[in-house]
Coordinates of C-alpha atoms and ligand atoms in Angstrom, one line a residue:
M1341 CA 7.4 -14.0 33.8
A1342 CA 5.4 -13.0 30.9
D1343 CA 4.2 -15.8 28.4
Y1344 CA 5.9 -14.1 25.5
D1345 CA 8.6 -11.5 25.2
V1346 CA 6.5 -10.0 22.6
I1347 CA 2.7 -10.3 21.2
V1348 CA 2.1 -8.9 17.5
I1349 CA -1.2 -8.0 17.1
G1350 CA -2.0 -9.0 13.2
A1351 CA -0.2 -10.9 10.5
G1352 CA -0.2 -8.2 7.8
L1353 CA 3.3 -7.1 6.3
G1354 CA 4.2 -4.9 9.2
G1355 CA 3.5 -7.5 12.0
L1356 CA 5.3 -10.3 10.0
S1357 CA 8.3 -8.2 9.6
A1358 CA 8.5 -7.1 12.9
G1359 CA 7.9 -10.4 14.3
A1360 CA 10.3 -12.1 12.1
L1361 CA 12.9 -9.6 12.9
L1362 CA 12.3 -9.6 16.7
S1363 CA 12.6 -13.4 16.8
A1364 CA 16.0 -13.1 15.0
Q1365 CA 16.9 -10.8 17.8
G1366 CA 16.4 -13.9 20.2
R1367 CA 12.9 -13.1 21.6
K1368 CA 9.9 -15.5 22.3
V1369 CA 7.3 -14.0 19.9
L1370 CA 3.6 -14.8 19.2
I1371 CA 1.8 -13.2 16.3
L1372 CA -1.9 -13.3 16.8
E1373 CA -4.2 -13.1 13.5
Q1374 CA -8.1 -12.6 13.5
S1375 CA -8.3 -14.4 10.1
A1376 CA -7.3 -17.6 9.2
R1377 CA -4.5 -16.0 6.7
I1378 CA -1.2 -14.4 6.6
G1379 CA -0.7 -11.2 4.9
G1380 CA -3.8 -9.0 5.5
C1381 CA -3.8 -6.6 2.7
C1382 CA -1.1 -8.4 0.6
S1383 CA -2.3 -12.1 0.5
S1384 CA -3.7 -14.4 -2.2
F1385 CA -6.8 -16.8 -2.4
E1386 CA -7.7 -19.6 -4.9
R1387 CA -11.2 -20.2 -6.6
D1388 CA -12.3 -22.3 -9.5
G1389 CA -8.4 -22.8 -10.3
F1390 CA -7.5 -19.1 -10.2
R1391 CA -5.2 -17.9 -7.6
F1392 CA -6.2 -14.0 -7.1
D1393 CA -4.7 -11.2 -5.0
V1394 CA -6.7 -10.0 -2.2
G1395 CA -5.5 -6.3 -2.5
A1396 CA -1.8 -5.5 -3.3
S1397 CA -1.0 -6.7 -7.1
I1398 CA 2.7 -5.3 -7.5
V1399 CA 5.5 -4.2 -5.5
E1400 CA 7.7 -1.2 -6.4
I1401 CA 10.7 0.2 -4.2
I1402 CA 12.0 -3.1 -3.1
K1403 CA 15.2 -1.6 -1.4
P1404 CA 13.4 -1.8 2.0
I1405 CA 12.5 -5.4 1.6
E1406 CA 16.0 -6.3 0.6
D1407 CA 17.2 -4.7 3.9
V1408 CA 14.7 -6.7 6.1
F1409 CA 15.7 -10.0 4.4
K1410 CA 19.5 -9.0 4.8
K1411 CA 19.2 -8.5 8.6
L1412 CA 17.4 -11.8 8.7
G1413 CA 20.3 -13.4 7.5
T1414 CA 19.1 -14.2 3.8
T1415 CA 18.2 -12.2 0.8
L1416 CA 14.8 -11.1 -0.8
Q1417 CA 16.1 -13.0 -4.2
A1418 CA 16.7 -16.3 -2.1
E1419 CA 13.5 -16.1 -0.6
I1420 CA 11.0 -14.9 -3.5
D1421 CA 11.3 -15.4 -7.0
L1422 CA 10.4 -11.7 -8.2
I1423 CA 9.4 -11.3 -11.7
S1424 CA 10.4 -8.0 -13.1
C1425 CA 7.4 -6.5 -15.0
D1426 CA 8.9 -5.3 -18.7
P1427 CA 7.2 -3.1 -20.0
V1428 CA 6.3 -1.1 -16.9
M1429 CA 2.8 -0.3 -17.7
S1430 CA 0.6 0.3 -20.3
V1431 CA -2.0 3.4 -20.3
L1432 CA -5.0 2.8 -21.9
R1433 CA -6.7 5.8 -23.8
K1434 CA -10.3 5.6 -25.0
D1435 CA -9.6 6.1 -28.2
G1436 CA -7.6 3.1 -28.3
S1437 CA -4.2 5.2 -29.0
N1438 CA -2.8 3.4 -26.1
L1439 CA 0.8 4.3 -24.9
T1440 CA 3.2 1.2 -23.4
I1441 CA 5.9 3.0 -21.0
P1442 CA 9.1 0.8 -21.7
F1443 CA 11.3 -0.5 -18.6
S1444 CA 14.1 1.8 -19.7
L1445 CA 14.9 5.5 -18.8
E1446 CA 16.3 6.1 -22.3
K1447 CA 13.4 4.7 -24.1
T1448 CA 10.7 6.2 -22.0
G1449 CA 12.5 9.5 -22.7
A1450 CA 12.6 8.7 -26.6
L1451 CA 8.7 7.7 -26.1
I1452 CA 8.1 11.4 -24.5
R1453 CA 10.2 13.1 -27.2
S1454 CA 8.0 11.6 -29.8
I1455 CA 4.8 12.6 -28.2
A1456 CA 5.8 16.4 -27.1
P1457 CA 9.9 17.2 -28.2
E1458 CA 9.5 19.8 -25.3
D1459 CA 8.3 17.4 -22.3
G1460 CA 11.0 14.8 -23.6
K1461 CA 13.8 17.5 -23.1
R1462 CA 12.5 17.9 -19.6
W1463 CA 12.2 14.0 -18.9
D1464 CA 16.0 14.1 -18.5
D1465 CA 15.9 16.8 -15.7
F1466 CA 13.0 15.2 -14.2
V1467 CA 15.1 11.9 -13.9
D1468 CA 17.9 13.9 -12.3
F1469 CA 15.9 15.6 -10.1
C1470 CA 14.1 12.5 -8.6
A1471 CA 17.0 10.0 -8.9
E1472 CA 19.0 12.2 -6.1
M1473 CA 15.8 12.4 -4.1
A1474 CA 15.2 8.7 -4.0
D1475 CA 18.6 8.5 -3.1
V1476 CA 18.5 10.4 -0.2
S1477 CA 15.0 9.6 0.9
L1478 CA 15.3 5.7 0.7
E1479 CA 18.1 5.3 3.2
T1480 CA 16.8 7.8 5.6
F1481 CA 12.8 8.3 5.2
F1482 CA 12.1 4.6 4.4
G1483 CA 14.4 3.3 7.0
M1484 CA 14.5 5.6 10.1
P1485 CA 11.9 6.4 12.7
A1486 CA 10.3 9.8 12.6
D1487 CA 8.5 9.8 16.2
S1488 CA 10.1 13.4 17.2
M1489 CA 11.8 16.4 15.9
L1490 CA 15.0 14.6 17.2
D1491 CA 14.4 11.6 14.9
M1492 CA 14.0 14.3 11.9
L1493 CA 17.1 15.9 12.8
K1494 CA 18.9 12.4 13.1
M1495 CA 17.8 11.9 9.4
V1496 CA 19.2 15.1 8.5
N1497 CA 22.5 14.4 10.0
H1498 CA 22.8 10.9 8.5
Q1499 CA 22.0 12.5 5.0
P1500 CA 22.6 16.1 4.8
R1501 CA 21.2 16.4 1.0
L1502 CA 17.9 15.9 2.5
V1503 CA 17.6 19.5 3.5
K1504 CA 17.5 20.4 -0.4
Y1505 CA 14.4 18.4 -0.7
L1506 CA 12.7 19.7 2.3
P1507 CA 10.6 22.4 0.2
V1508 CA 9.2 19.7 -2.1
F1509 CA 7.2 18.4 0.9
L1510 CA 5.7 22.1 0.8
S1511 CA 4.6 21.5 -2.9
S1512 CA 2.1 18.8 -4.2
Y1513 CA 2.6 15.9 -6.5
Q1514 CA 0.9 18.0 -9.3
Q1515 CA 3.0 21.0 -8.9
I1516 CA 6.1 18.8 -9.2
L1517 CA 5.0 17.1 -12.4
E1518 CA 3.6 20.3 -13.8
R1519 CA 6.7 22.0 -13.5
F1520 CA 8.6 19.4 -15.8
F1521 CA 5.7 18.1 -18.1
K1522 CA 3.1 20.2 -20.1
D1523 CA 1.6 17.8 -22.8
E1524 CA -1.9 16.2 -22.0
R1525 CA -0.7 12.6 -23.3
V1526 CA 2.3 12.8 -21.3
L1527 CA 0.6 13.8 -17.8
Q1528 CA -1.9 11.2 -18.7
C1529 CA 0.6 8.6 -17.7
M1530 CA 1.6 10.4 -14.4
G1531 CA -1.8 11.2 -12.8
Y1532 CA -3.2 8.0 -11.5
Q1533 CA -0.1 7.0 -9.5
S1534 CA -0.7 9.8 -6.9
L1535 CA -3.9 7.7 -5.7
Y1536 CA -1.2 4.7 -4.9
F1537 CA -1.0 7.5 -2.0
G1538 CA -4.6 7.5 -1.5
L1539 CA -5.1 10.9 -2.5
P1540 CA -5.5 13.4 -5.6
P1541 CA -2.3 14.7 -7.3
A1542 CA -3.3 18.4 -5.6
L1543 CA -3.2 16.7 -2.3
V1544 CA -0.1 14.3 -2.4
P1545 CA 3.1 15.7 -0.9
G1546 CA 5.5 16.6 -3.8
P1547 CA 8.3 14.1 -3.1
Y1548 CA 5.8 11.3 -4.3
A1549 CA 5.9 12.7 -7.6
M1550 CA 9.0 10.6 -8.2
I1551 CA 6.9 7.8 -8.9
P1552 CA 6.8 7.9 -12.7
Y1553 CA 10.8 7.7 -12.1
T1554 CA 10.7 5.0 -9.5
E1555 CA 8.6 2.7 -11.6
Q1556 CA 11.5 2.5 -14.0
M1557 CA 13.8 1.2 -10.9
G1558 CA 11.5 -1.7 -11.4
I1559 CA 7.9 -3.2 -10.9
Y1560 CA 7.7 -6.6 -9.5
Y1561 CA 5.5 -9.4 -9.5
P1562 CA 6.2 -12.7 -6.8
R1563 CA 6.1 -15.7 -8.6
G1564 CA 2.9 -17.6 -7.1
G1565 CA 1.3 -14.6 -6.3
M1566 CA 1.4 -11.9 -3.6
I1567 CA 1.2 -14.2 -0.6
Q1568 CA 4.4 -15.3 -1.3
I1569 CA 6.1 -12.1 0.2
P1570 CA 4.2 -12.6 3.9
A1571 CA 4.9 -16.4 3.3
A1572 CA 8.5 -15.7 3.0
L1573 CA 8.7 -13.6 6.3
L1574 CA 6.6 -16.1 8.0
R1575 CA 8.7 -18.9 6.8
V1576 CA 12.1 -17.2 8.0
G1577 CA 10.7 -16.1 11.0
E1578 CA 10.0 -19.2 12.0
K1579 CA 13.4 -20.7 11.9
F1580 CA 14.0 -18.2 14.4
G1581 CA 11.1 -19.4 16.5
L1582 CA 8.5 -17.0 15.5
Q1583 CA 5.1 -18.4 16.6
I1584 CA 1.3 -17.9 14.9
K1585 CA -1.8 -18.2 16.0
Y1586 CA -4.7 -17.7 13.3
N1587 CA -8.4 -17.0 14.2
S1588 CA -7.3 -15.1 17.0
P1589 CA -8.9 -11.7 17.4
V1590 CA -7.4 -9.5 20.0
S1591 CA -10.2 -7.3 21.9
R1592 CA -8.2 -5.8 24.4
V1593 CA -4.7 -4.6 25.2
I1594 CA -3.9 -4.9 28.8
I1595 CA -2.4 -1.9 30.4
R1596 CA -1.0 -1.5 33.9
D1597 CA 0.7 1.3 35.2
H1598 CA 0.7 2.8 31.6
R1599 CA 2.7 0.0 30.3
A1600 CA 1.1 -2.7 28.1
V1601 CA 1.4 -5.8 29.6
G1602 CA -0.6 -8.6 27.2
V1603 CA -3.8 -9.1 25.3
Q1604 CA -7.2 -10.3 25.9
L1605 CA -8.8 -12.1 23.1
E1606 CA -12.3 -12.1 21.9
D1607 CA -12.8 -15.5 23.5
G1608 CA -11.6 -13.9 26.8
S1609 CA -8.4 -15.7 27.2
E1610 CA -5.6 -13.2 28.2
I1611 CA -1.7 -14.0 27.1
S1612 CA 1.1 -11.6 28.7
A1613 CA 4.0 -10.1 26.9
S1614 CA 6.5 -7.6 27.8
V1615 CA 6.4 -5.9 24.7
I1616 CA 3.2 -5.5 22.3
V1617 CA 3.2 -4.6 18.3
S1618 CA 0.3 -3.4 16.8
D1619 CA -0.2 -3.8 13.0
I1620 CA -3.9 -2.9 13.3
N1621 CA -5.2 0.3 12.5
A1622 CA -4.2 2.9 15.0
K1623 CA -7.5 4.4 15.5
T1624 CA -8.8 1.1 16.2
L1625 CA -5.9 0.4 18.7
Y1626 CA -6.0 3.5 20.8
L1627 CA -9.9 4.1 20.8
K1628 CA -11.1 0.6 21.2
L1629 CA -8.3 -1.9 22.1
I1630 CA -6.8 0.7 24.6
G1631 CA -9.3 2.9 25.7
D1632 CA -9.0 6.9 25.3
E1633 CA -8.7 6.9 29.4
Y1634 CA -4.9 5.9 28.4
L1635 CA -4.2 8.7 26.6
S1636 CA -3.4 12.6 27.3
R1637 CA -5.9 15.0 26.0
L1638 CA -3.4 16.2 23.4
S1639 CA -2.9 12.3 21.9
R1640 CA -6.6 12.0 22.4
K1641 CA -7.5 14.8 20.1
G1642 CA -4.5 13.7 17.7
I1643 CA -5.8 10.3 17.2
Q1644 CA -9.5 10.9 17.0
S1645 CA -8.5 13.9 14.4
Y1646 CA -7.0 11.4 11.8
A1647 CA -9.2 10.6 8.6
Y1648 CA -9.3 7.1 7.1
S1649 CA -7.4 6.9 3.9
K1650 CA -9.4 6.0 0.8
A1651 CA -11.3 2.9 0.1
V1652 CA -11.5 1.0 -3.2
P1653 CA -13.4 -2.2 -4.3
M1654 CA -11.5 -4.9 -6.2
L1655 CA -12.6 -7.0 -8.9
Y1656 CA -11.2 -10.7 -9.3
V1657 CA -11.9 -12.0 -12.6
G1658 CA -10.8 -15.4 -14.2
V1659 CA -11.2 -15.4 -18.3
D1660 CA -10.9 -18.0 -20.6
F1661 CA -8.8 -16.0 -23.3
E1662 CA -5.7 -14.1 -23.5
P1663 CA -6.4 -10.3 -22.6
P1664 CA -5.4 -8.0 -25.3
L1665 CA -3.2 -6.1 -23.1
E1666 CA 0.4 -5.3 -23.4
S1667 CA 1.5 -4.8 -19.7
H1668 CA 1.4 -6.8 -16.3
H1669 CA 0.1 -3.4 -15.4
N1670 CA -2.6 -1.3 -16.9
L1671 CA -4.0 2.4 -15.9
I1672 CA -6.9 4.1 -17.4
A1673 CA -5.2 7.1 -19.0
A1674 CA -5.8 10.4 -16.5
T1675 CA -4.1 13.8 -16.1
P1676 CA -3.6 14.9 -12.8
E1677 CA -6.4 17.4 -13.2
D1678 CA -8.9 14.3 -14.3
I1679 CA -8.0 12.8 -10.9
N1680 CA -8.6 15.8 -8.9
Q1681 CA -11.9 16.4 -10.6
Y1682 CA -12.8 12.3 -10.0
W1683 CA -12.0 13.2 -6.2
W1684 CA -13.9 16.6 -5.9
N1685 CA -17.0 15.3 -8.0
H1686 CA -17.4 11.7 -6.6
V1687 CA -14.9 10.7 -3.6
E1688 CA -16.1 14.0 -1.7
T1689 CA -19.9 13.4 -2.8
G1690 CA -20.2 9.9 -2.8
Q1691 CA -21.6 9.7 -6.4
L1692 CA -20.3 6.6 -7.5
D1693 CA -19.4 6.7 -11.1
Y1694 CA -19.0 3.0 -12.9
E1695 CA -16.8 4.5 -15.6
T1696 CA -14.0 6.3 -14.3
V1697 CA -10.4 5.8 -13.6
G1698 CA -8.9 2.6 -12.8
L1699 CA -6.4 -0.2 -12.9
V1700 CA -6.0 -3.3 -14.6
C1701 CA -3.5 -6.0 -13.2
W1702 CA -2.7 -9.1 -15.7
P1703 CA -0.7 -11.3 -13.4
T1704 CA -0.8 -14.2 -15.6
R1705 CA 1.1 -12.2 -17.9
S1706 CA 4.0 -12.5 -15.5
D1707 CA 3.1 -16.0 -14.0
A1708 CA 0.8 -18.3 -16.0
S1709 CA 0.7 -20.8 -13.2
L1710 CA -2.0 -18.7 -11.6
A1711 CA -4.8 -19.9 -13.8
P1712 CA -5.9 -23.3 -15.6
Q1713 CA -4.3 -23.9 -18.9
G1714 CA -5.6 -21.3 -21.7
C1715 CA -6.9 -19.1 -19.1
H1716 CA -5.8 -15.8 -17.4
V1717 CA -6.4 -14.0 -14.2
L1718 CA -7.2 -9.9 -14.1
N1719 CA -7.3 -7.8 -11.0
I1720 CA -9.4 -4.6 -11.6
I1721 CA -9.4 -1.7 -9.5
P1722 CA -12.4 0.6 -10.6
E1723 CA -11.8 3.7 -8.3
G1724 CA -14.6 3.8 -5.6
F1725 CA -15.1 4.7 -2.0
Y1726 CA -16.8 3.7 1.2
H1727 CA -19.2 6.0 1.9
L1728 CA -21.8 6.0 -0.9
A1729 CA -24.4 9.0 -1.0
D1730 CA -27.5 6.9 -1.3
K1731 CA -26.8 3.2 -1.9
N1732 CA -25.2 0.3 0.4
W1733 CA -22.2 -1.7 -0.9
D1734 CA -24.3 -4.9 -0.3
A1735 CA -27.0 -3.9 -2.4
I1736 CA -25.2 -2.8 -5.6
K1737 CA -22.4 -5.5 -5.5
D1738 CA -23.6 -7.8 -8.4
T1739 CA -24.9 -4.8 -10.4
F1740 CA -21.5 -2.9 -9.8
I1741 CA -19.6 -6.1 -11.1
E1742 CA -21.7 -6.2 -13.9
K1743 CA -21.3 -2.5 -14.8
E1744 CA -17.7 -2.6 -14.4
I1745 CA -17.0 -5.6 -16.4
D1746 CA -19.3 -3.7 -19.0
Y1747 CA -17.2 -0.5 -19.1
Y1748 CA -13.8 -2.4 -19.2
S1749 CA -14.7 -4.4 -21.9
K1750 CA -15.7 -1.2 -24.0
F1751 CA -11.8 -0.1 -24.3
A1752 CA -9.7 -1.5 -21.8
V1753 CA -9.9 -5.1 -22.3
P1754 CA -12.0 -5.7 -25.4
G1755 CA -13.7 -9.1 -25.4
L1756 CA -13.7 -9.3 -21.9
K1757 CA -17.2 -9.3 -21.3
E1758 CA -18.0 -12.6 -23.3
H1759 CA -14.8 -14.5 -21.6
V1760 CA -15.7 -14.3 -18.0
R1761 CA -15.4 -17.5 -16.1
F1762 CA -15.3 -16.2 -12.7
A1763 CA -15.8 -12.9 -11.2
E1764 CA -16.3 -11.6 -7.4
C1765 CA -15.5 -8.4 -5.7
S1766 CA -14.2 -7.1 -2.7
T1767 CA -16.2 -4.2 -1.7
P1768 CA -14.7 -1.5 0.5
L1769 CA -17.6 -3.0 3.2
D1770 CA -16.0 -6.4 2.6
F1771 CA -12.5 -5.2 3.3
E1772 CA -13.7 -3.7 6.4
R1773 CA -15.4 -7.0 7.4
Q1774 CA -12.7 -9.5 6.3
L1775 CA -9.7 -7.6 7.1
R1776 CA -11.1 -5.4 9.6
L1777 CA -9.7 -2.2 8.0
P1778 CA -12.0 0.4 9.1
Q1779 CA -14.2 2.0 6.5
G1780 CA -12.0 -0.1 4.1
A1781 CA -9.2 2.0 4.4
I1782 CA -6.5 0.8 2.5
Y1783 CA -3.5 2.7 4.0
A1784 CA -5.0 3.1 7.2
L1785 CA -4.8 6.6 7.6
Q1786 CA -4.8 9.4 5.0
Q1787 CA -1.7 10.1 3.7
D1788 CA -1.6 14.0 3.3
I1789 CA 1.3 16.5 4.8
A1790 CA -0.5 16.6 8.0
A1791 CA -0.4 12.8 8.6
Q1792 CA 3.2 12.3 7.4
A1793 CA 6.3 11.1 9.5
I1794 CA 6.1 12.9 12.8
F1795 CA 2.7 13.8 12.4
R1796 CA 1.7 10.1 11.9
P1797 CA 1.2 7.8 15.2
A1798 CA 4.4 6.9 16.5
A1799 CA 6.3 3.9 16.0
R1800 CA 7.2 4.0 19.9
S1801 CA 3.9 5.0 21.5
K1802 CA 4.1 8.1 23.3
N1803 CA 1.4 7.4 25.9
I1804 CA 1.7 3.5 26.8
R1805 CA 5.3 2.2 27.6
G1806 CA 6.4 -1.2 25.8
L1807 CA 3.6 -0.5 23.0
Y1808 CA 4.9 -0.3 19.2
L1809 CA 3.2 0.3 15.8
V1810 CA 3.9 -0.9 12.8
G1811 CA 2.1 -1.4 9.6
A1812 CA 0.4 1.4 7.3
S1813 CA -1.0 3.4 10.0
T1814 CA 2.8 4.8 11.4
H1815 CA 6.0 5.9 9.7
P1816 CA 6.6 5.6 6.5
G1817 CA 2.8 4.6 5.6
G1818 CA 0.9 2.6 3.2
G1819 CA 2.2 0.2 0.8
V1820 CA 4.1 -3.0 0.7
P1821 CA 7.6 -1.6 1.0
S1822 CA 6.7 1.0 3.5
T1823 CA 4.9 -1.4 6.0
I1824 CA 7.8 -4.0 5.8
A1825 CA 10.1 -1.0 6.4
S1826 CA 7.9 -0.5 9.6
G1827 CA 8.8 -3.7 10.9
L1828 CA 12.7 -2.8 10.8
I1829 CA 12.1 0.4 12.5
A1830 CA 10.0 -0.8 15.1
S1831 CA 12.3 -3.8 16.0
N1832 CA 15.3 -1.3 15.8
L1833 CA 13.4 0.8 18.6
I1834 CA 12.6 -2.5 20.4
Q1835 CA 16.3 -3.3 20.8
T1836 CA 17.2 0.0 21.9
F1837 CA 14.4 0.4 24.3
E1838 CA 13.4 -3.1 25.6
N1839 CA 16.1 -4.8 27.0
Ligands
FAD997 C1 -7.0 -3.3 -2.9 C2 -5.7 -2.7 -2.4 C3 -5.0 -2.9 -3.3 C4 -3.4 -2.6 -2.8 N1 -2.4 -2.3 -3.9 C5 -1.3 -2.1 -3.6 C6 -0.1 -2.6 -4.8 O1 -0.5 -2.8 -5.5 N2 1.2 -2.0 -4.0 C7 1.4 -1.7 -3.2 O2 2.9 -1.8 -2.6 N3 0.4 -1.7 -1.8 C8 -0.9 -1.8 -1.9 N4 -2.1 -1.9 -1.4 C9 -1.4 -1.3 -0.1 C10 -0.6 -2.7 0.9 O3 -1.1 -3.9 0.7 C11 -1.0 -2.4 2.4 O4 -0.5 -1.0 2.7 C12 -0.3 -3.3 3.2 O5 -0.2 -4.7 2.8 C13 -0.8 -3.4 4.7 O6 0.1 -3.9 5.8 P1 -0.3 -3.9 6.9 O7 1.0 -4.3 7.7 O8 -0.5 -2.3 7.7 O9 -1.5 -4.8 7.8 P2 -2.9 -5.3 6.8 O10 -2.4 -5.7 5.7 O11 -3.9 -4.2 7.4 O12 -2.9 -6.1 8.2 C14 -3.4 -6.2 9.3 C15 -3.6 -7.7 9.5 O13 -4.1 -7.6 11.0 C16 -5.6 -8.5 11.5 N5 -6.1 -8.0 12.3 C17 -6.9 -7.0 12.3 N6 -7.3 -6.8 13.8 C18 -7.0 -7.5 14.3 C19 -7.3 -7.9 15.8 N7 -8.0 -7.2 16.4 N8 -6.8 -9.1 16.3 C20 -6.0 -9.9 15.7 N9 -5.5 -9.4 14.2 C21 -6.2 -8.6 13.6 C22 -6.0 -8.3 10.1 O14 -6.8 -9.6 9.7 C23 -4.9 -8.6 9.0 O15 -4.1 -9.7 8.4 C24 -3.2 -2.3 -1.5 C25 -4.2 -2.3 -0.7 C26 -5.5 -2.8 -1.2 C27 -6.4 -3.1 0.1

């Protein structure tokens, strides 16, 4: 008799979502988390009276999250006070002529028409194109397994209109956008978002070009910080008996006869379970916690071939003034081509650029309780990467913080430098050490076309029976809604195959 029905490795969003859903199925579930905190990349911490988000700083596309809470017998709205961010975002231009995108398809169309009438006409076509694509993909791609060709056929059978969008997968994000828009200022509002998938517009698969449309379905921030999302999953799961152990790093998955039967912790203790669910990077899981001797030759080559996704540094800044921004979410203006150039010239060469594209999140615009009276919180993501050509992140961290605050003070947040009360940074190396994200990879594995759906590590392991994957490493990939959706996909598979 095993100690538990299910052990989940990691209390990230995928692990908590799976853990809660499996507990609701009546299973005895234990989550083992190596750190002292839930949420992994989607969490929050406090310093000097400010509450900062560790990584994820906004939520878009909430339908998959609503589906999970519904399956848990409650609603997302009952569990989390989601604040709708209006306007959707501002695009910060170096000459100060910023553009603020309203939370309204019509008003956004009018804004685009006022900048470039021809592009304004095509906005309506873009909206029609994306609305149907979002409709067919949200209930299939984000909610169903994609482990095999049969799974893909089941998706098409469930939603035949998907076929119409298959050719879009063969186009890039940039090609889809440029099919509709030509004006540089309009494209400057849509280039950066490709990095939400961890790659430049030339390499992100076409369907994700619907982001400037899906942003209009809502951008949300949970009152109390991003940690409210994992906290709600844990709270609801605990009502069904879900258990969690902190400071419990798993060092090995125990395999017998090609079946996962338990885990070994770093302190040497062992816990047995009938099913193991992994929410950690799939390369770490298969190559370190399991060992490639358990993999078929093809799987070994496959898992080794995945590239880690992009890494970013994150600045946590507490200020004692109201930042002169208009939106919760602010992007430095960049056309798709600007982002490509940044990628080829910096990410690919390891040459850090202190004055490049990036994002400023202003959570206290939505929730004042995150900072002391009269103060504000800013989360700044200046683009960056793990491998520096001739430096080490630890050695440059202080200079990096200083230079980025200088740069963002110049035009993005004028006055910032004079009002800093607290400034810290998680570099890609810090993320690797604290969250065990190999190479600081924020979406686990790269998300190009060769690592999507059936090409991503399977939710139900093909090599080890009783082993399931959730989180950014598996379909539908990285991001808050996708990783929560992966928990639903895995729990449904476990219900089918593990009774
Ligand atoms: C800087 C940054 C900004 C982001 N911004 C956004 C955003 O604005 N919106 C958005 O949608 N997404 C964003 N993301 C992505 C999103 O946060 C992640 O894709 C998602 O939260 C990952 O969830 P996960 O389930 O894959 O697990 P993770 O968050 O990776 O959590 C895995 C957990 O496993 C634990 N663990 C690791 N190894 C072990 C072990 N051996 N034993 C036990 N426990 C272990 C870790 O401590 C961690 O808690 C961002 C990510 C980062 C880092």
